[in-house]
Amino acid sequence: MATVAAQPFAAPLTTWHRRHTLAVAVILAAVVAVGAVMPWAAERHRDFQDARLAAWLMTLALFVALAVVVGHGMTGLYRGVFVDDRHKLSLSRLQMFLWTALVLSAYLSAALANVGLGAAEPLAISVPQTLLQAMGLSTISLVAAPAVLHGIKKHAVTVNARPEESRWTDLLRGEEHATSGGVDLGKLQLLLVTIVLTLGYAIVLGHAYVDHGLGTVKALPSIDAAFVVMLAISHGGYLAKKAVPRADVPKGGA
C-alpha cells in the first residue's frame, strides 16, 4: 500500500465511447416508456394487475444499469461510481446511491404512471419529511467522510495506485495503515443498517403500489422517526470513528 495522501484520479478521455452515450440514451428512454406505457396499457387491457409494482421495479433496475454504464464510461470499471479519490470502493457512495435510486425511482415511476393514466396533477406526490431526512443523512456522510480522511488522517490513510485495485472488501476494511487488515465495525454497522432499512422500505413501497392497483399515486409511504434516528446513530458512529486518530500513528505521518 502507498503511504502518500490520496490524489484525485483523472480517467482517460478515451474511456467514454459512443456506445456509453447510446446506452445512456436507451436507458433513459426505457425509464420513460416503462413508467408511462405499462400502467396505461394495463388500464386499457386489464391484463396486468401488478403493473405499478412491475413498472417501479423495472425503473429501479434501469437506474442501476445507468449507474453501471456511467461508472464504466468514466473509469473503465462497472463499479466505477462507487470508487472514491483513494481508488477504493466507498461505503458512503454506495449507501447514498441505494437511497437515491430507491426514492427517485419510486417517485419517477409514480409520476410517469400518473401521466400515463391521465391524472390532472401527476406530480402532486407527497414525499414524507422523514424520508427526505434519511436521504440527507447519506449526503452528509458522502461529504463529511472524505473531509475527515483527507484533513485529520491524511497521512495515515491507505490508498491504491489505480482504480482497478479497488475491491468490494474495501466497504468493510479499515482505512488506516494500522487497521487495513481487519474489519471496521463502524462500516459494518452502517452497511447492515442501510441494507435493512432500504430493503424494509422497498418492501413497504412494493405493498403500497400493489394496494394502489392502477389508481394514481398521491404520496410515497411514510416512515417512523425512529427509522431516521437509527440511521443517524449509524452515520454518527461511522463518521466519529473516522475522526478519532489512532494513538499508534504519528501525527506528522505514517
Tab-separated table of N, CA, C and O in Angstrom, residues 106-203:
chain	number	residue	atom	x	y	z
A	106	ALA	N	-38.953	5.412	-7.199
A	106	ALA	CA	-40.331	5.346	-6.728
A	106	ALA	C	-41.116	6.587	-7.151
A	106	ALA	O	-42.245	6.493	-7.654
A	107	TYR	N	-40.507	7.746	-6.952
A	107	TYR	CA	-41.192	8.997	-7.310
A	107	TYR	C	-41.393	9.105	-8.825
A	107	TYR	O	-42.482	9.453	-9.295
A	108	LEU	N	-40.340	8.799	-9.585
A	108	LEU	CA	-40.422	8.939	-11.034
A	108	LEU	C	-41.423	7.963	-11.648
A	108	LEU	O	-42.227	8.351	-12.509
A	109	SER	N	-41.398	6.716	-11.200
A	109	SER	CA	-42.327	5.737	-11.753
A	109	SER	C	-43.767	6.105	-11.407
A	109	SER	O	-44.682	5.933	-12.232
A	110	ALA	N	-43.984	6.647	-10.199
A	110	ALA	CA	-45.329	7.079	-9.817
A	110	ALA	C	-45.788	8.257	-10.666
A	110	ALA	O	-46.929	8.292	-11.156
A	111	ALA	N	-44.890	9.238	-10.869
A	111	ALA	CA	-45.243	10.412	-11.656
A	111	ALA	C	-45.536	10.053	-13.113
A	111	ALA	O	-46.536	10.514	-13.693
A	112	LEU	N	-44.682	9.231	-13.716
A	112	LEU	CA	-44.890	8.849	-15.112
A	112	LEU	C	-46.153	8.011	-15.276
A	112	LEU	O	-46.891	8.161	-16.264
A	113	ALA	N	-46.411	7.131	-14.310
A	113	ALA	CA	-47.632	6.334	-14.380
A	113	ALA	C	-48.867	7.222	-14.234
A	113	ALA	O	-49.885	7.012	-14.903
A	114	ASN	N	-48.784	8.236	-13.377
A	114	ASN	CA	-49.895	9.186	-13.232
A	114	ASN	C	-50.159	9.907	-14.556
A	114	ASN	O	-51.314	10.152	-14.927
A	115	VAL	N	-49.055	10.255	-15.247
A	115	VAL	CA	-49.215	10.878	-16.566
A	115	VAL	C	-49.888	9.914	-17.529
A	115	VAL	O	-50.814	10.275	-18.263
A	116	GLY	N	-49.420	8.662	-17.532
A	116	GLY	CA	-49.991	7.666	-18.427
A	116	GLY	C	-51.456	7.392	-18.161
A	116	GLY	O	-52.214	7.037	-19.066
A	117	LEU	N	-51.886	7.586	-16.912
A	117	LEU	CA	-53.286	7.354	-16.539
A	117	LEU	C	-54.129	8.622	-16.652
A	117	LEU	O	-55.307	8.617	-16.301
A	118	GLY	N	-53.498	9.712	-17.118
A	118	GLY	CA	-54.250	10.935	-17.346
A	118	GLY	C	-54.608	11.705	-16.093
A	118	GLY	O	-55.639	12.390	-16.057
A	119	ALA	N	-53.794	11.653	-15.051
A	119	ALA	CA	-54.071	12.384	-13.814
A	119	ALA	C	-54.006	13.887	-14.057
A	119	ALA	O	-53.177	14.371	-14.830
A	120	ALA	N	-54.879	14.628	-13.377
A	120	ALA	CA	-54.908	16.090	-13.539
A	120	ALA	C	-53.633	16.729	-13.002
A	120	ALA	O	-53.117	17.690	-13.584
A	121	GLU	N	-53.096	16.220	-11.889
A	121	GLU	CA	-51.860	16.733	-11.287
A	121	GLU	C	-50.914	15.561	-11.046
A	121	GLU	O	-50.774	15.072	-9.918
A	122	PRO	N	-50.232	15.096	-12.083
A	122	PRO	CA	-49.390	13.888	-11.949
A	122	PRO	C	-48.216	14.040	-11.003
A	122	PRO	O	-47.715	13.050	-10.473
A	123	LEU	N	-47.740	15.277	-10.780
A	123	LEU	CA	-46.589	15.499	-9.904
A	123	LEU	C	-46.996	15.801	-8.464
A	123	LEU	O	-46.122	16.061	-7.624
A	124	ALA	N	-48.268	15.771	-8.174
A	124	ALA	CA	-48.739	16.028	-6.804
A	124	ALA	C	-48.561	14.770	-5.959
A	124	ALA	O	-49.521	14.105	-5.560
A	125	ILE	N	-47.299	14.430	-5.703
A	125	ILE	CA	-46.949	13.227	-4.935
A	125	ILE	C	-46.193	13.678	-3.694
A	125	ILE	O	-45.100	14.236	-3.787
A	126	SER	N	-46.741	13.433	-2.540
A	126	SER	CA	-46.135	13.861	-1.286
A	126	SER	C	-44.987	12.922	-0.898
A	126	SER	O	-45.139	11.700	-0.918
A	127	VAL	N	-43.840	13.525	-0.556
A	127	VAL	CA	-42.678	12.761	-0.075
A	127	VAL	C	-42.525	13.029	1.417
A	127	VAL	O	-42.359	14.184	1.819
A	128	PRO	N	-42.602	12.015	2.277
A	128	PRO	CA	-42.513	12.220	3.733
A	128	PRO	C	-41.234	12.938	4.149
A	128	PRO	O	-40.162	12.694	3.590
A	129	GLN	N	-41.351	13.813	5.128
A	129	GLN	CA	-40.201	14.568	5.626
A	129	GLN	C	-39.121	13.641	6.168
A	129	GLN	O	-37.927	13.880	5.977
A	130	THR	N	-39.534	12.582	6.847
A	130	THR	CA	-38.550	11.662	7.419
A	130	THR	C	-37.766	10.932	6.332
A	130	THR	O	-36.592	10.607	6.521
A	131	LEU	N	-38.389	10.702	5.195
A	131	LEU	CA	-37.686	10.060	4.092
A	131	LEU	C	-36.629	11.005	3.514
A	131	LEU	O	-35.513	10.594	3.189
A	132	LEU	N	-36.976	12.285	3.408
A	132	LEU	CA	-36.011	13.285	2.955
A	132	LEU	C	-34.849	13.409	3.940
A	132	LEU	O	-33.694	13.609	3.549
A	133	GLN	N	-35.140	13.278	5.232
A	133	GLN	CA	-34.089	13.339	6.245
A	133	GLN	C	-33.125	12.158	6.101
A	133	GLN	O	-31.907	12.314	6.270
A	134	ALA	N	-33.667	10.988	5.794
A	134	ALA	CA	-32.812	9.809	5.595
A	134	ALA	C	-31.882	10.022	4.412
A	134	ALA	O	-30.687	9.687	4.470
A	135	MET	N	-32.393	10.609	3.327
A	135	MET	CA	-31.545	10.906	2.176
A	135	MET	C	-30.511	11.968	2.538
A	135	MET	O	-29.365	11.921	2.090
A	136	GLY	N	-30.910	12.945	3.358
A	136	GLY	CA	-29.984	13.993	3.769
A	136	GLY	C	-28.815	13.444	4.572
A	136	GLY	O	-27.679	13.905	4.424
A	137	LEU	N	-29.081	12.459	5.425
A	137	LEU	CA	-28.009	11.848	6.207
A	137	LEU	C	-26.977	11.181	5.310
A	137	LEU	O	-25.766	11.254	5.562
A	138	SER	N	-27.437	10.540	4.252
A	138	SER	CA	-26.499	9.894	3.330
A	138	SER	C	-25.647	10.933	2.612
A	138	SER	O	-24.460	10.708	2.358
A	139	THR	N	-26.245	12.086	2.309
A	139	THR	CA	-25.491	13.158	1.658
A	139	THR	C	-24.426	13.725	2.594
A	139	THR	O	-23.292	14.006	2.184
A	140	ILE	N	-24.789	13.899	3.863
A	140	ILE	CA	-23.835	14.412	4.846
A	140	ILE	C	-22.627	13.480	4.960
A	140	ILE	O	-21.474	13.922	4.995
A	141	SER	N	-22.876	12.179	5.021
A	141	SER	CA	-21.776	11.218	5.121
A	141	SER	C	-20.887	11.258	3.888
A	141	SER	O	-19.657	11.165	3.978
A	142	LEU	N	-21.510	11.399	2.721
A	142	LEU	CA	-20.742	11.441	1.476
A	142	LEU	C	-19.791	12.627	1.456
A	142	LEU	O	-18.659	12.521	0.992
A	143	VAL	N	-20.239	13.767	1.994
A	143	VAL	CA	-19.416	14.975	2.010
A	143	VAL	C	-18.411	14.952	3.162
A	143	VAL	O	-17.240	15.321	2.995
A	144	ALA	N	-18.852	14.505	4.336
A	144	ALA	CA	-18.021	14.593	5.530
A	144	ALA	C	-16.914	13.536	5.570
A	144	ALA	O	-15.812	13.815	6.062
A	145	ALA	N	-17.191	12.334	5.101
A	145	ALA	CA	-16.200	11.256	5.198
A	145	ALA	C	-14.880	11.592	4.512
A	145	ALA	O	-13.806	11.455	5.120
A	146	PRO	N	-14.883	12.048	3.255
A	146	PRO	CA	-13.591	12.411	2.635
A	146	PRO	C	-12.912	13.573	3.334
A	146	PRO	O	-11.681	13.618	3.422
A	147	ALA	N	-13.702	14.536	3.837
A	147	ALA	CA	-13.112	15.685	4.530
A	147	ALA	C	-12.357	15.241	5.776
A	147	ALA	O	-11.271	15.751	6.076
A	148	VAL	N	-12.912	14.277	6.501
A	148	VAL	CA	-12.254	13.769	7.703
A	148	VAL	C	-10.968	13.032	7.342
A	148	VAL	O	-9.900	13.255	7.941
A	149	LEU	N	-11.061	12.166	6.344
A	149	LEU	CA	-9.894	11.361	5.977
A	149	LEU	C	-8.753	12.214	5.441
A	149	LEU	O	-7.590	12.014	5.792
A	150	HIS	N	-9.060	13.178	4.589
A	150	HIS	CA	-8.010	13.983	3.975
A	150	HIS	C	-7.553	15.141	4.864
A	150	HIS	O	-6.505	15.719	4.629
A	151	GLY	N	-8.355	15.469	5.868
A	151	GLY	CA	-7.984	16.553	6.758
A	151	GLY	C	-7.269	16.059	7.996
A	151	GLY	O	-6.096	16.366	8.235
A	152	ILE	N	-7.967	15.231	8.790
A	152	ILE	CA	-7.426	14.782	10.066
A	152	ILE	C	-6.447	13.623	9.917
A	152	ILE	O	-5.440	13.544	10.613
A	153	LYS	N	-6.735	12.728	8.981
A	153	LYS	CA	-5.950	11.491	8.903
A	153	LYS	C	-5.219	11.295	7.575
A	153	LYS	O	-4.937	10.173	7.200
A	154	LYS	N	-4.923	12.366	6.876
A	154	LYS	CA	-4.403	12.205	5.520
A	154	LYS	C	-3.091	11.432	5.458
A	154	LYS	O	-2.791	10.790	4.448
A	155	HIS	N	-2.287	11.470	6.513
A	155	HIS	CA	-1.007	10.760	6.495
A	155	HIS	C	-1.143	9.296	6.915
A	155	HIS	O	-0.210	8.519	6.743
A	156	ALA	N	-2.287	8.953	7.467
A	156	ALA	CA	-2.471	7.597	7.981
A	156	ALA	C	-3.335	6.724	7.083
A	156	ALA	O	-3.413	5.522	7.276
A	157	VAL	N	-3.977	7.333	6.097
A	157	VAL	CA	-4.940	6.610	5.262
A	157	VAL	C	-4.234	5.860	4.140
A	157	VAL	O	-3.328	6.391	3.489
A	158	THR	N	-4.655	4.637	3.906
A	158	THR	CA	-4.100	3.859	2.801
A	158	THR	C	-4.805	4.226	1.505
A	158	THR	O	-5.998	4.532	1.496
A	159	VAL	N	-4.071	4.202	0.414
A	159	VAL	CA	-4.637	4.488	-0.899
A	159	VAL	C	-4.126	3.451	-1.891
A	159	VAL	O	-3.071	2.837	-1.687
A	160	ASN	N	-4.884	3.269	-2.953
A	160	ASN	CA	-4.451	2.405	-4.044
A	160	ASN	C	-3.848	3.244	-5.148
A	160	ASN	O	-4.186	4.423	-5.311
A	161	ALA	N	-2.984	2.643	-5.930
A	161	ALA	CA	-2.328	3.366	-7.020
A	161	ALA	C	-3.268	3.588	-8.196
A	161	ALA	O	-3.169	4.589	-8.900
A	162	ARG	N	-4.205	2.643	-8.402
A	162	ARG	CA	-5.113	2.739	-9.555
A	162	ARG	C	-6.517	2.312	-9.144
A	162	ARG	O	-6.697	1.511	-8.225
A	163	PRO	N	-7.541	2.806	-9.851
A	163	PRO	CA	-8.923	2.403	-9.554
A	163	PRO	C	-9.137	0.894	-9.701
A	163	PRO	O	-9.965	0.314	-9.001
A	164	GLU	N	-8.375	0.278	-10.600
A	164	GLU	CA	-8.531	-1.160	-10.825
A	164	GLU	C	-8.200	-1.987	-9.596
A	164	GLU	O	-8.584	-3.165	-9.505
A	165	GLU	N	-7.480	-1.405	-8.651
A	165	GLU	CA	-7.115	-2.131	-7.435
A	165	GLU	C	-8.228	-2.114	-6.383
A	165	GLU	O	-8.088	-2.746	-5.339
A	166	SER	N	-9.300	-1.387	-6.651
A	166	SER	CA	-10.419	-1.350	-5.702
A	166	SER	C	-11.067	-2.722	-5.595
A	166	SER	O	-11.135	-3.469	-6.572
A	167	ARG	N	-11.524	-3.056	-4.393
A	167	ARG	CA	-12.161	-4.343	-4.134
A	167	ARG	C	-13.419	-4.120	-3.296
A	167	ARG	O	-13.514	-3.154	-2.536
A	168	TRP	N	-14.373	-5.044	-3.406
A	168	TRP	CA	-15.603	-4.923	-2.617
A	168	TRP	C	-15.318	-5.025	-1.127
A	168	TRP	O	-16.093	-4.530	-0.304
A	169	THR	N	-14.197	-5.649	-0.771
A	169	THR	CA	-13.833	-5.723	0.646
A	169	THR	C	-13.480	-4.355	1.217
A	169	THR	O	-13.451	-4.180	2.440
A	170	ASP	N	-13.236	-3.367	0.339
A	170	ASP	CA	-12.968	-2.008	0.818
A	170	ASP	C	-14.149	-1.455	1.616
A	170	ASP	O	-13.965	-0.586	2.472
A	171	LEU	N	-15.348	-1.955	1.340
A	171	LEU	CA	-16.539	-1.464	2.024
A	171	LEU	C	-16.506	-1.756	3.517
A	171	LEU	O	-17.169	-1.061	4.299
A	172	LEU	N	-15.751	-2.779	3.920
A	172	LEU	CA	-15.710	-3.173	5.325
A	172	LEU	C	-14.319	-3.103	5.942
A	172	LEU	O	-14.180	-3.191	7.158
A	173	ARG	N	-13.314	-2.921	5.141
A	173	ARG	CA	-11.936	-2.931	5.640
A	173	ARG	C	-11.563	-1.589	6.273
A	173	ARG	O	-12.048	-0.536	5.858
A	174	GLY	N	-10.696	-1.620	7.290
A	174	GLY	CA	-10.202	-0.398	7.903
A	174	GLY	C	-9.453	0.458	6.896
A	174	GLY	O	-8.865	-0.060	5.939
A	175	GLU	N	-9.439	1.775	7.126
A	175	GLU	CA	-8.877	2.697	6.145
A	175	GLU	C	-7.489	3.202	6.504
A	175	GLU	O	-6.824	3.831	5.687
A	176	GLU	N	-7.042	2.963	7.727
A	176	GLU	CA	-5.717	3.387	8.146
A	176	GLU	C	-4.732	2.233	8.017
A	176	GLU	O	-5.126	1.067	7.972
A	177	HIS	N	-3.453	2.563	7.981
A	177	HIS	CA	-2.425	1.522	7.854
A	177	HIS	C	-2.513	0.525	9.011
A	177	HIS	O	-2.312	-0.674	8.823
A	178	ALA	N	-2.848	1.024	10.192
A	178	ALA	CA	-2.893	0.154	11.367
A	178	ALA	C	-4.127	-0.739	11.395
A	178	ALA	O	-4.149	-1.734	12.126
A	179	THR	N	-5.159	-0.410	10.619
A	179	THR	CA	-6.414	-1.169	10.670
A	179	THR	C	-6.813	-1.778	9.329
A	179	THR	O	-7.876	-2.395	9.229
A	180	SER	N	-5.982	-1.609	8.317
A	180	SER	CA	-6.366	-2.041	6.968
A	180	SER	C	-6.497	-3.556	6.827
A	180	SER	O	-7.080	-4.038	5.854
A	181	GLY	N	-5.982	-4.295	7.787
A	181	GLY	CA	-6.073	-5.747	7.696
A	181	GLY	C	-7.297	-6.338	8.356
A	181	GLY	O	-7.520	-7.553	8.286
A	182	GLY	N	-8.122	-5.501	8.991
A	182	GLY	CA	-9.285	-6.017	9.706
A	182	GLY	C	-10.580	-5.353	9.282
A	182	GLY	O	-10.619	-4.516	8.379
A	183	VAL	N	-11.662	-5.753	9.955
A	183	VAL	CA	-13.000	-5.231	9.663
A	183	VAL	C	-13.259	-3.982	10.496
A	183	VAL	O	-13.009	-3.964	11.701
A	184	ASP	N	-13.746	-2.942	9.849
A	184	ASP	CA	-14.134	-1.707	10.526
A	184	ASP	C	-15.578	-1.884	11.004
A	184	ASP	O	-16.504	-1.944	10.192
A	185	LEU	N	-15.790	-1.966	12.329
A	185	LEU	CA	-17.129	-2.207	12.857
A	185	LEU	C	-18.086	-1.053	12.567
A	185	LEU	O	-19.292	-1.264	12.423
A	186	GLY	N	-17.555	0.169	12.481
A	186	GLY	CA	-18.401	1.295	12.117
A	186	GLY	C	-18.959	1.137	10.724
A	186	GLY	O	-20.144	1.412	10.475
A	187	LYS	N	-18.130	0.670	9.798
A	187	LYS	CA	-18.592	0.418	8.438
A	187	LYS	C	-19.591	-0.726	8.404
A	187	LYS	O	-20.607	-0.667	7.698
A	188	LEU	N	-19.296	-1.786	9.144
A	188	LEU	CA	-20.183	-2.937	9.160
A	188	LEU	C	-21.562	-2.551	9.686
A	188	LEU	O	-22.589	-2.956	9.114
A	189	GLN	N	-21.596	-1.758	10.756
A	189	GLN	CA	-22.885	-1.332	11.305
A	189	GLN	C	-23.670	-0.498	10.298
A	189	GLN	O	-24.862	-0.717	10.077
A	190	LEU	N	-22.990	0.463	9.658
A	190	LEU	CA	-23.676	1.316	8.691
A	190	LEU	C	-24.182	0.513	7.506
A	190	LEU	O	-25.301	0.740	7.022
A	191	LEU	N	-23.385	-0.440	7.046
A	191	LEU	CA	-23.806	-1.264	5.918
A	191	LEU	C	-25.039	-2.090	6.272
A	191	LEU	O	-26.010	-2.150	5.495
A	192	LEU	N	-25.028	-2.725	7.454
A	192	LEU	CA	-26.169	-3.547	7.867
A	192	LEU	C	-27.425	-2.696	8.054
A	192	LEU	O	-28.517	-3.075	7.604
A	193	VAL	N	-27.277	-1.544	8.718
A	193	VAL	CA	-28.436	-0.667	8.935
A	193	VAL	C	-28.985	-0.176	7.604
A	193	VAL	O	-30.211	-0.154	7.391
A	194	THR	N	-28.102	0.208	6.690
A	194	THR	CA	-28.548	0.701	5.387
A	194	THR	C	-29.289	-0.373	4.611
A	194	THR	O	-30.359	-0.126	4.031
A	195	ILE	N	-28.739	-1.590	4.604
A	195	ILE	CA	-29.393	-2.687	3.875
A	195	ILE	C	-30.755	-2.997	4.478
A	195	ILE	O	-31.760	-3.136	3.760
A	196	VAL	N	-30.818	-3.106	5.804
A	196	VAL	CA	-32.084	-3.446	6.461
A	196	VAL	C	-33.140	-2.371	6.225
A	196	VAL	O	-34.294	-2.672	5.882
A	197	LEU	N	-32.753	-1.094	6.385
A	197	LEU	CA	-33.732	-0.022	6.251
A	197	LEU	C	-34.172	0.192	4.808
A	197	LEU	O	-35.359	0.402	4.540
A	198	THR	N	-33.238	0.150	3.862
A	198	THR	CA	-33.633	0.321	2.465
A	198	THR	C	-34.463	-0.863	1.977
A	198	THR	O	-35.444	-0.686	1.249
A	199	LEU	N	-34.088	-2.073	2.382
A	199	LEU	CA	-34.863	-3.246	1.992
A	199	LEU	C	-36.242	-3.210	2.624
A	199	LEU	O	-37.254	-3.509	1.962
A	200	GLY	N	-36.303	-2.821	3.914
A	200	GLY	CA	-37.598	-2.731	4.572
A	200	GLY	C	-38.499	-1.717	3.906
A	200	GLY	O	-39.701	-1.970	3.688
A	201	TYR	N	-37.943	-0.546	3.558
A	201	TYR	CA	-38.769	0.476	2.899
A	201	TYR	C	-39.180	0.028	1.501
A	201	TYR	O	-40.296	0.306	1.056
A	202	ALA	N	-38.300	-0.675	0.810
A	202	ALA	CA	-38.642	-1.178	-0.525
A	202	ALA	C	-39.814	-2.151	-0.459
A	202	ALA	O	-40.708	-2.128	-1.321
A	203	ILE	N	-39.830	-3.003	0.565
A	203	ILE	CA	-40.943	-3.952	0.712
A	203	ILE	C	-42.249	-3.216	0.989
A	203	ILE	O	-43.299	-3.515	0.392
